[in-house]
mmCIF file of C-alpha atoms and ligand atoms in Angstrom:
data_model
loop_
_atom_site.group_PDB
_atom_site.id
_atom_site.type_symbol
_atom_site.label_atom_id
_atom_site.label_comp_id
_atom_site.label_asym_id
_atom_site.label_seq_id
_atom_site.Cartn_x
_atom_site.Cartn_y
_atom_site.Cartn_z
ATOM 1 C CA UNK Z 1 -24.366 -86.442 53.701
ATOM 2 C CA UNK Z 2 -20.735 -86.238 53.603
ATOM 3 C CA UNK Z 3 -20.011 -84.931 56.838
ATOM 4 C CA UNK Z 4 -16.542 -85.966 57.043
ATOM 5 C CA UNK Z 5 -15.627 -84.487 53.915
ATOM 6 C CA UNK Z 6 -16.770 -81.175 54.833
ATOM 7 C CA UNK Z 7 -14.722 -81.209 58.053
ATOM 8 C CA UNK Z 8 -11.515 -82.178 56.291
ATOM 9 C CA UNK Z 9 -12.538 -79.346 53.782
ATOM 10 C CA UNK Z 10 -12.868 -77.315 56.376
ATOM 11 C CA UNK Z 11 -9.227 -78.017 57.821
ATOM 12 C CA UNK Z 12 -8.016 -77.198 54.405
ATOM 13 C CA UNK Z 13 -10.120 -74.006 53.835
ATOM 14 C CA UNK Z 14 -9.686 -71.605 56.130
ATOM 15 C CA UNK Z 15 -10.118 -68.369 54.513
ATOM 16 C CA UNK Z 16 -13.296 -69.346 51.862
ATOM 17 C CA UNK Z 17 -16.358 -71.297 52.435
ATOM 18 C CA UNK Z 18 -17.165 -74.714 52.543
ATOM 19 C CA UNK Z 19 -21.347 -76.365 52.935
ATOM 20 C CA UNK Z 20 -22.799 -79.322 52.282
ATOM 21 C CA UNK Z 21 -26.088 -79.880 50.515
ATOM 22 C CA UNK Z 22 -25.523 -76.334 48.679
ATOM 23 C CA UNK Z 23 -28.525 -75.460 46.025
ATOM 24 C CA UNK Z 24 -27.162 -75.039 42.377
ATOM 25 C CA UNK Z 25 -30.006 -73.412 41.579
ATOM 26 C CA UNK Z 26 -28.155 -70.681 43.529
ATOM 27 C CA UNK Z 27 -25.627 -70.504 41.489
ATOM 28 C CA UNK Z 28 -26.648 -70.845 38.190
ATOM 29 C CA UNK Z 29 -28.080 -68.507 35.455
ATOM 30 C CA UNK Z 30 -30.987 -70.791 34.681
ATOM 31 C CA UNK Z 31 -31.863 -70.328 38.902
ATOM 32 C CA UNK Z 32 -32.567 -74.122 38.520
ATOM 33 C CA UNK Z 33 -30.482 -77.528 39.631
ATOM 34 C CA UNK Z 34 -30.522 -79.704 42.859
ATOM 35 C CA UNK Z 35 -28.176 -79.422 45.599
ATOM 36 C CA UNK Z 36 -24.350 -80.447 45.446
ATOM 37 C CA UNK Z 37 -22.958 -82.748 47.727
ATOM 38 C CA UNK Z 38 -20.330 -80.642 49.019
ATOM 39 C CA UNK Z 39 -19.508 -77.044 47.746
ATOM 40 C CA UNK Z 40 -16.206 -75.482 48.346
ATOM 41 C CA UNK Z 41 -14.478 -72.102 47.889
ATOM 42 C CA UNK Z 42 -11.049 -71.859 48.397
ATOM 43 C CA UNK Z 43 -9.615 -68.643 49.065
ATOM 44 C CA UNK Z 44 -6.424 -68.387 47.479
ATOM 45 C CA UNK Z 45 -3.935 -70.788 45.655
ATOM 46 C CA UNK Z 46 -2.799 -72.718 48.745
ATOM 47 C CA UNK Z 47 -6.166 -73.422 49.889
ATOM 48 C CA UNK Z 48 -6.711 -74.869 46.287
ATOM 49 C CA UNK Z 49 -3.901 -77.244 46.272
ATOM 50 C CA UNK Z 50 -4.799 -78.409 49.423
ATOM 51 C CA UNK Z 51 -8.223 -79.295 48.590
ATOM 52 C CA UNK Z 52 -7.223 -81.180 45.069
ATOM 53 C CA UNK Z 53 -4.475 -82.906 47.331
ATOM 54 C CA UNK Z 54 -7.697 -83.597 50.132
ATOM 55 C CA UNK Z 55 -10.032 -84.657 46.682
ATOM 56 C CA UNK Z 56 -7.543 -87.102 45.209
ATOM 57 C CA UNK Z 57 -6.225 -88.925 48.405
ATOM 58 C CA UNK Z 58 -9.905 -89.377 49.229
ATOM 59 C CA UNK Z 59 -11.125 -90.069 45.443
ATOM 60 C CA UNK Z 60 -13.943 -87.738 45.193
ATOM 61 C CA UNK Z 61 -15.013 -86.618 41.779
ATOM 62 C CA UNK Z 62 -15.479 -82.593 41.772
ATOM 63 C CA UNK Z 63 -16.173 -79.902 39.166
ATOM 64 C CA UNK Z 64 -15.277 -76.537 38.355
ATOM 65 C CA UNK Z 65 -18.269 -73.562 38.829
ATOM 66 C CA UNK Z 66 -17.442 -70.023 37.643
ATOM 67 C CA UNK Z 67 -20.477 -68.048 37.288
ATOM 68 C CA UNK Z 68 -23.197 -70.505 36.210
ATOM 69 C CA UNK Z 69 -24.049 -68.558 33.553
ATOM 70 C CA UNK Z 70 -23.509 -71.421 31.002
ATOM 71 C CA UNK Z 71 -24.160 -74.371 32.947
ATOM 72 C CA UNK Z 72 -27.485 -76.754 32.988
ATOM 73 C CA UNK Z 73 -27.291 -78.801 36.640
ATOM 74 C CA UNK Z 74 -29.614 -82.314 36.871
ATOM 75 C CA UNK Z 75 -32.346 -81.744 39.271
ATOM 76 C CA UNK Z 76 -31.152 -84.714 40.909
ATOM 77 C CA UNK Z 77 -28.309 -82.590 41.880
ATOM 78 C CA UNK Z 78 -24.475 -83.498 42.043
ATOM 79 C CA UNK Z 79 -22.805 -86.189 43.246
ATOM 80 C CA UNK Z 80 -19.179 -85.221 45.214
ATOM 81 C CA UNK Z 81 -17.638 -81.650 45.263
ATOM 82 C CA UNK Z 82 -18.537 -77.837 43.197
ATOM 83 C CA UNK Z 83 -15.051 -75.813 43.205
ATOM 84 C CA UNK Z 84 -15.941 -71.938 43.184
ATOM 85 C CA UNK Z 85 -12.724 -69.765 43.071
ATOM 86 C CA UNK Z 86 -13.767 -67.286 45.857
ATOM 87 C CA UNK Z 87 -13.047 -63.856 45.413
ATOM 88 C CA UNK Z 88 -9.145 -63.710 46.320
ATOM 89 C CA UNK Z 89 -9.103 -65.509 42.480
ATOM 90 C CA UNK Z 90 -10.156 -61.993 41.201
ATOM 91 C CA UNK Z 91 -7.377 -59.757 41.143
ATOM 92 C CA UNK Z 92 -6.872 -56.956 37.951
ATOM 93 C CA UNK Z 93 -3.434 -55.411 37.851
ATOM 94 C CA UNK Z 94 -2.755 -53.139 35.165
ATOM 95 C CA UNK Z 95 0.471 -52.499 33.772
ATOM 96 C CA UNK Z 96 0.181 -50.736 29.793
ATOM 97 C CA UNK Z 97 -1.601 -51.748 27.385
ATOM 98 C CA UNK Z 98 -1.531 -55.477 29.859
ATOM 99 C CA UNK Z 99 -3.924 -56.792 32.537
ATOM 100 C CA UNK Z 100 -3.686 -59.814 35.050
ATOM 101 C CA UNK Z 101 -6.845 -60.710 35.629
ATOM 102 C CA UNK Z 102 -7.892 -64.001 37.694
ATOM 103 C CA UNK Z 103 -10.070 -66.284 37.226
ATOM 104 C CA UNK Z 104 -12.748 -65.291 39.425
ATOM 105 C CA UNK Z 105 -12.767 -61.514 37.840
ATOM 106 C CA UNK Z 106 -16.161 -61.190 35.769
ATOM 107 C CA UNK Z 107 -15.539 -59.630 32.404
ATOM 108 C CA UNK Z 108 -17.740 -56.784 33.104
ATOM 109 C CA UNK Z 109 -15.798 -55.696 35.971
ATOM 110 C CA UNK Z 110 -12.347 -56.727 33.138
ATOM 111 C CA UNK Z 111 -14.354 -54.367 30.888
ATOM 112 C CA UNK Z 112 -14.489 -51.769 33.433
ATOM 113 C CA UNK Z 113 -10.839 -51.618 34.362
ATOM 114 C CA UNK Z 114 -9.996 -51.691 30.467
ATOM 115 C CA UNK Z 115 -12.229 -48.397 30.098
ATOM 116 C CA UNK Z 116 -10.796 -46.901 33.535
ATOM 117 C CA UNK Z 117 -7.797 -47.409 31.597
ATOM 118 C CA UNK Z 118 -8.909 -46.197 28.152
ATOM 119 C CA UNK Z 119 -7.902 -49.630 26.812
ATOM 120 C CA UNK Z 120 -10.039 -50.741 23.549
ATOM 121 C CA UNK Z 121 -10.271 -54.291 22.402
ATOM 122 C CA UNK Z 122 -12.651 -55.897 25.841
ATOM 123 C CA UNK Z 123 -15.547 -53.978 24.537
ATOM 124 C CA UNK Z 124 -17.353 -57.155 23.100
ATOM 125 C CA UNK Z 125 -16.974 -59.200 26.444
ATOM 126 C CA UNK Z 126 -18.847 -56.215 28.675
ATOM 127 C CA UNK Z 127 -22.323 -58.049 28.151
ATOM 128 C CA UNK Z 128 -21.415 -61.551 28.973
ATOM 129 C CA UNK Z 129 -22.353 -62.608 32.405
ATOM 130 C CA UNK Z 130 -19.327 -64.883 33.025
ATOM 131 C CA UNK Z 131 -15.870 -65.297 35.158
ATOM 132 C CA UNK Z 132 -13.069 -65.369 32.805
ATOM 133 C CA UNK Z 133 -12.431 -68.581 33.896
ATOM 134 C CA UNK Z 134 -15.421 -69.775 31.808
ATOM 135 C CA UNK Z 135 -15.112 -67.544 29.246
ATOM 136 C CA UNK Z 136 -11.142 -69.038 28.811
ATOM 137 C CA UNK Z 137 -13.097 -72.628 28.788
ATOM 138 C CA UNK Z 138 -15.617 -71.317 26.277
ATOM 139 C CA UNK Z 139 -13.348 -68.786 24.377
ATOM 140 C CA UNK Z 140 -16.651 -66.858 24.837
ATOM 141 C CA UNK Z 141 -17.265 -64.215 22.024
ATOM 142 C CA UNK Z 142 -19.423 -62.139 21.252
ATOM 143 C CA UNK Z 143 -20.277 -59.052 18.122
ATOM 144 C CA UNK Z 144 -17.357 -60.275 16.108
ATOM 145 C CA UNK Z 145 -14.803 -60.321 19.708
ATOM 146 C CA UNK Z 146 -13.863 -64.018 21.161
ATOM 147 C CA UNK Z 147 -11.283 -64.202 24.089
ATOM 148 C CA UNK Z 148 -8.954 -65.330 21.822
ATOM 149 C CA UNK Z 149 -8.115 -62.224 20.315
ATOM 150 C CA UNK Z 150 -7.178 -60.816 23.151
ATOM 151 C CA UNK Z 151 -5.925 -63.651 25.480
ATOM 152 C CA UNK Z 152 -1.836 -63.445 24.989
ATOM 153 C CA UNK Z 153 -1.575 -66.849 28.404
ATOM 154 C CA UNK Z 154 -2.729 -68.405 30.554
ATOM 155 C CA UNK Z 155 -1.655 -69.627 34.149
ATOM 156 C CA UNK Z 156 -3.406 -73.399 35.110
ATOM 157 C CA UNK Z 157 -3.612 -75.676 37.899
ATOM 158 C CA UNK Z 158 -3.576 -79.511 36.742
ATOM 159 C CA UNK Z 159 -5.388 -81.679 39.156
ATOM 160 C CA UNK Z 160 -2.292 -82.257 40.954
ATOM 161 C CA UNK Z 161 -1.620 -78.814 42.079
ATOM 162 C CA UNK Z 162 1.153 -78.232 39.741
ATOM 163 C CA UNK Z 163 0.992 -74.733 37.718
ATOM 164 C CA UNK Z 164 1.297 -74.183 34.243
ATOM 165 C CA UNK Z 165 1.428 -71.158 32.109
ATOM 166 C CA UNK Z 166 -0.077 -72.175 28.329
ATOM 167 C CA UNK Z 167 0.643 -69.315 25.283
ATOM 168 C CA UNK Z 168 -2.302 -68.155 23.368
ATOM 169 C CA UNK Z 169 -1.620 -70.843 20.913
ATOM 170 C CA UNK Z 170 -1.435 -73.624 23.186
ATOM 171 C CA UNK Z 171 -4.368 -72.742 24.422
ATOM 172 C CA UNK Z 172 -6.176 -74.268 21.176
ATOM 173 C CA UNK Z 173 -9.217 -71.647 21.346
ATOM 174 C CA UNK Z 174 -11.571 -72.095 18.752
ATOM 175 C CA UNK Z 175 -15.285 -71.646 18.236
ATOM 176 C CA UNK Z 176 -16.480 -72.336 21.932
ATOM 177 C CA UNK Z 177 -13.531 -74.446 22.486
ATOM 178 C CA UNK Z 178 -10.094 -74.337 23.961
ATOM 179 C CA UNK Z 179 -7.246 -76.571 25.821
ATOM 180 C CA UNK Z 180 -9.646 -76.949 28.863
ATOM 181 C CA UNK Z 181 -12.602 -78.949 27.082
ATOM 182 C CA UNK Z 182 -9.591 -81.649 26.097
ATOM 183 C CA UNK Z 183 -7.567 -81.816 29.188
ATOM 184 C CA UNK Z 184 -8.083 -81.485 33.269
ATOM 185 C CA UNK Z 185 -7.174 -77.969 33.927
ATOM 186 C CA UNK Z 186 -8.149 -75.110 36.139
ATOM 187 C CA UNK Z 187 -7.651 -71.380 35.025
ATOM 188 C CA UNK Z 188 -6.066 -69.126 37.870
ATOM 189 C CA UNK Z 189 -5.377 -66.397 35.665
ATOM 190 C CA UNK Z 190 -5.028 -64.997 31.811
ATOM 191 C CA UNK Z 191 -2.999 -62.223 30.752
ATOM 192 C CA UNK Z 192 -5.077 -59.597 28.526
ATOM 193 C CA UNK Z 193 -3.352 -57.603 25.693
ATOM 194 C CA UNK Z 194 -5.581 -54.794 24.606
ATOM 195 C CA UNK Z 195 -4.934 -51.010 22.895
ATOM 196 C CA UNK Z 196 -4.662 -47.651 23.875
ATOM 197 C CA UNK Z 197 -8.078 -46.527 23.055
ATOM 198 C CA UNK Z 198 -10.108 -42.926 23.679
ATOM 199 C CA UNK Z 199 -12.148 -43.424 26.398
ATOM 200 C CA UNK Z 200 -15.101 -42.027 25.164
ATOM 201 C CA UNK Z 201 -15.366 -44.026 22.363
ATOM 202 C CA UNK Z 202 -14.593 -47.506 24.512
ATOM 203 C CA UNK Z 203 -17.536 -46.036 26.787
ATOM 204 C CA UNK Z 204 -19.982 -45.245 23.463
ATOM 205 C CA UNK Z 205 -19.149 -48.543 22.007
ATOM 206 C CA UNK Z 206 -20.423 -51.071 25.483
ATOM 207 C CA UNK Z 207 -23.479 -48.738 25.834
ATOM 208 C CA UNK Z 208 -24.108 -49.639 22.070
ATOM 209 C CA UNK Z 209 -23.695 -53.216 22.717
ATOM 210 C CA UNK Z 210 -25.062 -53.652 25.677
ATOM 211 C CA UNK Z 211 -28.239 -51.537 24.103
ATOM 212 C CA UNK Z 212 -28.461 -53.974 21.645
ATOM 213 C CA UNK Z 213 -28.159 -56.952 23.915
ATOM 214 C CA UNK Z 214 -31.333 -55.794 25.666
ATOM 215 C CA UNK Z 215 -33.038 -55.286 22.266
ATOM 216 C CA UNK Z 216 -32.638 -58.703 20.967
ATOM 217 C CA UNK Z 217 -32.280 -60.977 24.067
ATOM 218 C CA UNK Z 218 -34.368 -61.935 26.724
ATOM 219 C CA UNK Z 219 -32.286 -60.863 29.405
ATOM 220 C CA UNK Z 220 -35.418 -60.293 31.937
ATOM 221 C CA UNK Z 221 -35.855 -63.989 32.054
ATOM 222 C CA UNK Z 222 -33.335 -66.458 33.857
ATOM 223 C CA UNK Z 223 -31.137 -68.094 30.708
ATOM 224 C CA UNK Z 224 -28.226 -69.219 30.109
ATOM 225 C CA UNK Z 225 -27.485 -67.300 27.017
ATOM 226 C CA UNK Z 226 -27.639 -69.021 23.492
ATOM 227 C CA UNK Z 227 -28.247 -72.325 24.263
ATOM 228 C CA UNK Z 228 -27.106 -74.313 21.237
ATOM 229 C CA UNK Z 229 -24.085 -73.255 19.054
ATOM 230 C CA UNK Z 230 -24.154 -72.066 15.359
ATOM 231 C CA UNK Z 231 -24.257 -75.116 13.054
ATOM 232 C CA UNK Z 232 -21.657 -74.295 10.332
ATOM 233 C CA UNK Z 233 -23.666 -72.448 7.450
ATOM 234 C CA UNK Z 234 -26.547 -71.802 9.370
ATOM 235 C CA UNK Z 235 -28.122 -69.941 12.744
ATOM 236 C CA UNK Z 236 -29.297 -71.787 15.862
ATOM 237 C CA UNK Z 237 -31.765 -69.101 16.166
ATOM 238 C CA UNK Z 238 -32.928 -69.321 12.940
ATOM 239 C CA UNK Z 239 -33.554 -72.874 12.151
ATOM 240 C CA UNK Z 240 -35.511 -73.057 15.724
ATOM 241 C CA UNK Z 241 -38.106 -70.069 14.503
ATOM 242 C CA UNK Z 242 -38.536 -71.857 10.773
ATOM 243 C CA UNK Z 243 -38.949 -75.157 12.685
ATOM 244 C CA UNK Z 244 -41.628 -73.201 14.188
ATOM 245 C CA UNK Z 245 -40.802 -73.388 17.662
ATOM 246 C CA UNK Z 246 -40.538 -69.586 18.436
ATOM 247 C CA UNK Z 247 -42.215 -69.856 22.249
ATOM 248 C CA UNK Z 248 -42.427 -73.403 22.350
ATOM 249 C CA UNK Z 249 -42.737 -74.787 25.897
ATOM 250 C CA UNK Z 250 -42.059 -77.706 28.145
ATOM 251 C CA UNK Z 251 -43.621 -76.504 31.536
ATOM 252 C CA UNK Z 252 -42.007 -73.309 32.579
ATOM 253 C CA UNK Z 253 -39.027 -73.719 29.990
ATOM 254 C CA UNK Z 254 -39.569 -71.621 26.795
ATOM 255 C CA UNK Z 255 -37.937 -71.200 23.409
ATOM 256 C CA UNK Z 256 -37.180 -67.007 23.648
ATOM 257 C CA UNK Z 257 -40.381 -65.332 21.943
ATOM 258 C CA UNK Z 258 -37.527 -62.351 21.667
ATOM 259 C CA UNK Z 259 -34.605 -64.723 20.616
ATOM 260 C CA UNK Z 260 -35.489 -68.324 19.604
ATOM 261 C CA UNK Z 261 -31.744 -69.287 20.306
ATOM 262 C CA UNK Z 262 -32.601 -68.900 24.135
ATOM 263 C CA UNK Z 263 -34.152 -71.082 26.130
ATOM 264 C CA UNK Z 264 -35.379 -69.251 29.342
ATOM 265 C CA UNK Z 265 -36.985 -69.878 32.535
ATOM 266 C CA UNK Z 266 -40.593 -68.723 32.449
ATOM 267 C CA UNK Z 267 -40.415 -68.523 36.532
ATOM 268 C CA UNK Z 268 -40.245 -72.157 37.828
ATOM 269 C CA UNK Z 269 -38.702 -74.387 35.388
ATOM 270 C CA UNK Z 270 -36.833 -77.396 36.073
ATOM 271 C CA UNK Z 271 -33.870 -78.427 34.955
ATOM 272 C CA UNK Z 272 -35.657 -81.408 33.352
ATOM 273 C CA UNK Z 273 -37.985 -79.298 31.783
ATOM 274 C CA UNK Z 274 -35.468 -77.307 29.851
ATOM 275 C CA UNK Z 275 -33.327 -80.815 29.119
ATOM 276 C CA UNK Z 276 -36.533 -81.963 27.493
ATOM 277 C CA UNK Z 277 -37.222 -78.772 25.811
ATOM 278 C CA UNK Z 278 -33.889 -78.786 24.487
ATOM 279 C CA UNK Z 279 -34.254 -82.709 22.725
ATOM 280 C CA UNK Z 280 -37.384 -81.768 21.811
ATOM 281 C CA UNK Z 281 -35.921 -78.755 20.013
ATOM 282 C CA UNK Z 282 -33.028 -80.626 18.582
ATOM 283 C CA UNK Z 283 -35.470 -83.188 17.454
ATOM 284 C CA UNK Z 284 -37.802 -80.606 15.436
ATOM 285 C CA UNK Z 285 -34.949 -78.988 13.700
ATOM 286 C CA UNK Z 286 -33.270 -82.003 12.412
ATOM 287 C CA UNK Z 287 -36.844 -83.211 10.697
ATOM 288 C CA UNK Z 288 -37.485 -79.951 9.358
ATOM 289 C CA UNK Z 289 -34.137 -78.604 7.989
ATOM 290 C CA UNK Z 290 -31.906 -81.575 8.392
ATOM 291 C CA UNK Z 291 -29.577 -79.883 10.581
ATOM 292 C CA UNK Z 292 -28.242 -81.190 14.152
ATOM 293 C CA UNK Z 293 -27.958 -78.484 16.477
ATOM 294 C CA UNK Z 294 -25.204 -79.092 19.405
ATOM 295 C CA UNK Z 295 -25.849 -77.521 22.956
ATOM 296 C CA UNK Z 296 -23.447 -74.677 24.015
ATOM 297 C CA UNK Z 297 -24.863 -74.759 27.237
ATOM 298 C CA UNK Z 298 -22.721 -77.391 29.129
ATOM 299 C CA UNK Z 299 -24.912 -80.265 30.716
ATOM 300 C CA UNK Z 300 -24.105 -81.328 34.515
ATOM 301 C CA UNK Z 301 -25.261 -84.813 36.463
ATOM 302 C CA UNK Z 302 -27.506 -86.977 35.167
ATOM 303 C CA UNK Z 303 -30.747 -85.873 32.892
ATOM 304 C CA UNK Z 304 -31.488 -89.599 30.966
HETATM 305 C C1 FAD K 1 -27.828 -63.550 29.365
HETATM 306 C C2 FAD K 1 -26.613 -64.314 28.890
HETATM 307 C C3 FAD K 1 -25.915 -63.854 27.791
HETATM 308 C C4 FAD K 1 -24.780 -64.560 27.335
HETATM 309 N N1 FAD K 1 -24.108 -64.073 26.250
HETATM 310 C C5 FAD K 1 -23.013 -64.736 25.813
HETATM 311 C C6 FAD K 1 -22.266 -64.246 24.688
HETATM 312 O O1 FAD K 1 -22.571 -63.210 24.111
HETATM 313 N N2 FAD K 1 -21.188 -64.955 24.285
HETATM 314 C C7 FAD K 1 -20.792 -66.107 24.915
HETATM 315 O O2 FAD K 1 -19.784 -66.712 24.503
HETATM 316 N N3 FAD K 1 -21.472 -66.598 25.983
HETATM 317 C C8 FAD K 1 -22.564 -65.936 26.435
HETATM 318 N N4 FAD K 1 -23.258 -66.433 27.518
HETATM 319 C C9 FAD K 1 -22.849 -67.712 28.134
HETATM 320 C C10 FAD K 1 -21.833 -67.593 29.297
HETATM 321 O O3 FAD K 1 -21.930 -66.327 29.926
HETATM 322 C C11 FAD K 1 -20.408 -67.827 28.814
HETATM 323 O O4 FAD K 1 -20.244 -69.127 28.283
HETATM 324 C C12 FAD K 1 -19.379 -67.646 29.968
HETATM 325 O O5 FAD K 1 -18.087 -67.645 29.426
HETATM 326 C C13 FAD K 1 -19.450 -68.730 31.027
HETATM 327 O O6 FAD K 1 -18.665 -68.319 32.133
HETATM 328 P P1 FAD K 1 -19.013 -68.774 33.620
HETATM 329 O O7 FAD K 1 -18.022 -68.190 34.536
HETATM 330 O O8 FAD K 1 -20.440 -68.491 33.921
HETATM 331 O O9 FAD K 1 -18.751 -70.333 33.495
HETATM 332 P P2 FAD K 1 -19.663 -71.548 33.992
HETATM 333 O O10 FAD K 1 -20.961 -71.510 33.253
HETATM 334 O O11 FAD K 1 -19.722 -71.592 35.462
HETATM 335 O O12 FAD K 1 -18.792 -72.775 33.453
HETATM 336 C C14 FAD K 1 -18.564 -72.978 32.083
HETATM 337 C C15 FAD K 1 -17.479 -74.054 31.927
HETATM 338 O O13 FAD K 1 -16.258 -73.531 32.402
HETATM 339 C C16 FAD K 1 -15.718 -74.356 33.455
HETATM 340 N N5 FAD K 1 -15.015 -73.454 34.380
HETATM 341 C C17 FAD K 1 -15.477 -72.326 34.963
HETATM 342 N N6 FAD K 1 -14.485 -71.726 35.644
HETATM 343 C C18 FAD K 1 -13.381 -72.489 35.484
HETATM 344 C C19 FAD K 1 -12.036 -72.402 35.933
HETATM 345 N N7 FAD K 1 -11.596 -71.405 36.712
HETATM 346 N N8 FAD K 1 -11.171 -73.362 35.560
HETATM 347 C C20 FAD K 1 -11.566 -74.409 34.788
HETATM 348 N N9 FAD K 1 -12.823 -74.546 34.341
HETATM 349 C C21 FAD K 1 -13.710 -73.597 34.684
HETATM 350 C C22 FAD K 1 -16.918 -75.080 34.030
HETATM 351 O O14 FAD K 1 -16.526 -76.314 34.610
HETATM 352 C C23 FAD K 1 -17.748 -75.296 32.768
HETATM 353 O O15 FAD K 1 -17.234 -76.402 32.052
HETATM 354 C C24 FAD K 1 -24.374 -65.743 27.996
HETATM 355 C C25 FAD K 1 -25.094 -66.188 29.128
HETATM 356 C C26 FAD K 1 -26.190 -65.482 29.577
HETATM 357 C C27 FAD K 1 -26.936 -65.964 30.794
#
């Protein structure tokens, strides 16, 4: 146990939390994962300089946690330190047609502000269960919206404290992909650029989409959303029901009966069983249709 670490955390954050031997599984989508060395939650910007500072000098590896919702963590747990920006990352100002939003802000409660403010353009992100921190990472998208439409910065940390603030373009988003999968940054906060809008209509259009999430997706099962991303010229989902896989299992991990592109947790699934489900899956479709289908869902610790 790294006792010492968590005192010096401690020292350094004063207003957020900081506990050793934390359960991922706690903060994850998939509700599964061992425990993390060392989990700290710096409260503000301060506090998270001073804990990168505390990290380097002491050479302690450490990863970024928004929400969990896209995140697969080893059974086996993780070695060193989780970051979670606490709540004091989550600020929305509104000024116009333009919100600050930090990094900690979900983008349903970004999608509710928008509508409070009869802004049109966040409607897509309402449904997606992650911080905009991860959804910068991911350039999540979703019914024909990706944050990259409506992302015009973004303010970083690098790892040693300094702050940067990246244009839209910088930002390299792409499918799934931006600046942050090629170098070490942390998002503090984005600036949104949506439309004036008629509120009704904002309001009509999330109940739509969110009716048609819970149509088509398994959302009363722990998940991590669409687990493997769309293979140019073809659908994950697709491939994974012709491969005939629709409810496939490894223990408590399932291939979606609703939505083969989800794998969910059945009720006590391991992280291992959903890593093997996922090979096995990946295996299947690439003997039946030739096609290698990449995980969106981002791996963490060791699984091999
Ligand atoms: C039911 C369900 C439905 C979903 N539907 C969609 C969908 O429609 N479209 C879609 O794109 N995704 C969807 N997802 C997946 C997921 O919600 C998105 O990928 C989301 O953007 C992840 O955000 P998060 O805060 O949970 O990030 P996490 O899963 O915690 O982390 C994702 C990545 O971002 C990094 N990260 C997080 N915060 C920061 C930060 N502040 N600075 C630097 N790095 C950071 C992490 O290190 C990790 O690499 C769905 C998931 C679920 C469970």
């Amino acid at each position: 146990m790294k006792k010492e670490l968590v005192n010096e955390l401690s020292s350094v954050i004063k207003g957020g939390r900081v506990a050793a031997e934390e359960p991922m599984s706690a903060h994850t989508t998939f509700q599964t994962g061992g425990a993390v060395e060392v989990f700290a939650e710096p409260a503000d910007m301060d506090e998270l300089k001073k804990t990168l500072g505390l990290l380097k000098s002491k050479g302690e590896h450490f990863y970024l946690i928004g929400n969990g919702s896209n995140l697969l963590v080893s059974d086996k747990g993780l070695r060193g330190v989780a970051i979670h920006l606490a709540k004091g990352f989550g600020d929305i100002c509104i000024e116009g047609n333009t919100l600050i939003c930090g990094a900690s802000a979900t983008l349903s409660q970004i999608a509710r502000a928008a509508l409070a403010h009869s802004l049109t353009g966040f409607e897509f992100a309402a449904g997606i269960p992650g911080s905009l921190g991860g959804a910068i990472v991911m350039n999540a998208g979703a019914y024909d919206g990706e944050m990259k439409q409506v992302v015009k910065s973004v303010t970083l940390m690098n790892y040693e404290g300094e702050t940067v603030k990246k244009s839209a373009e910088e930002m390299r988003f792409s499918y799934r992909h931006s600046l942050l999968k090629e170098e070490q940054l942390i998002v503090l906060e984005a600036e949104i650029v949506l439309q004036k809008g008629d509120a009704e209509k904002i309001k009509e259009k999330m109940d739509d989409l969110a009716a048609r999430r819970r149509e088509k997706q398994p959302l009363e099962y722990p998940s991590a959303g669409s687990t493997f991303k769309r293979p140019k010229g073809y659908f994950a989902a697709k491939l994974i029901q012709d491969a005939g896989l629709r409810g496939f299992c490894v223990g408590d991990a399932q291939v979606s009966e609703k939505h083969c592109g989800f794998v969910v947790n059945k009720g006590s699934a391991s992280s291992a069983d959903i890593y093997a489900l996922i090979k096995e899956v990946q295996k299947r479709v690439k003997a039946s249709a030739g096609v290698d289908i990449e995980t969106e869902v981002i791996c963490l610790g060791e699984f091999d």
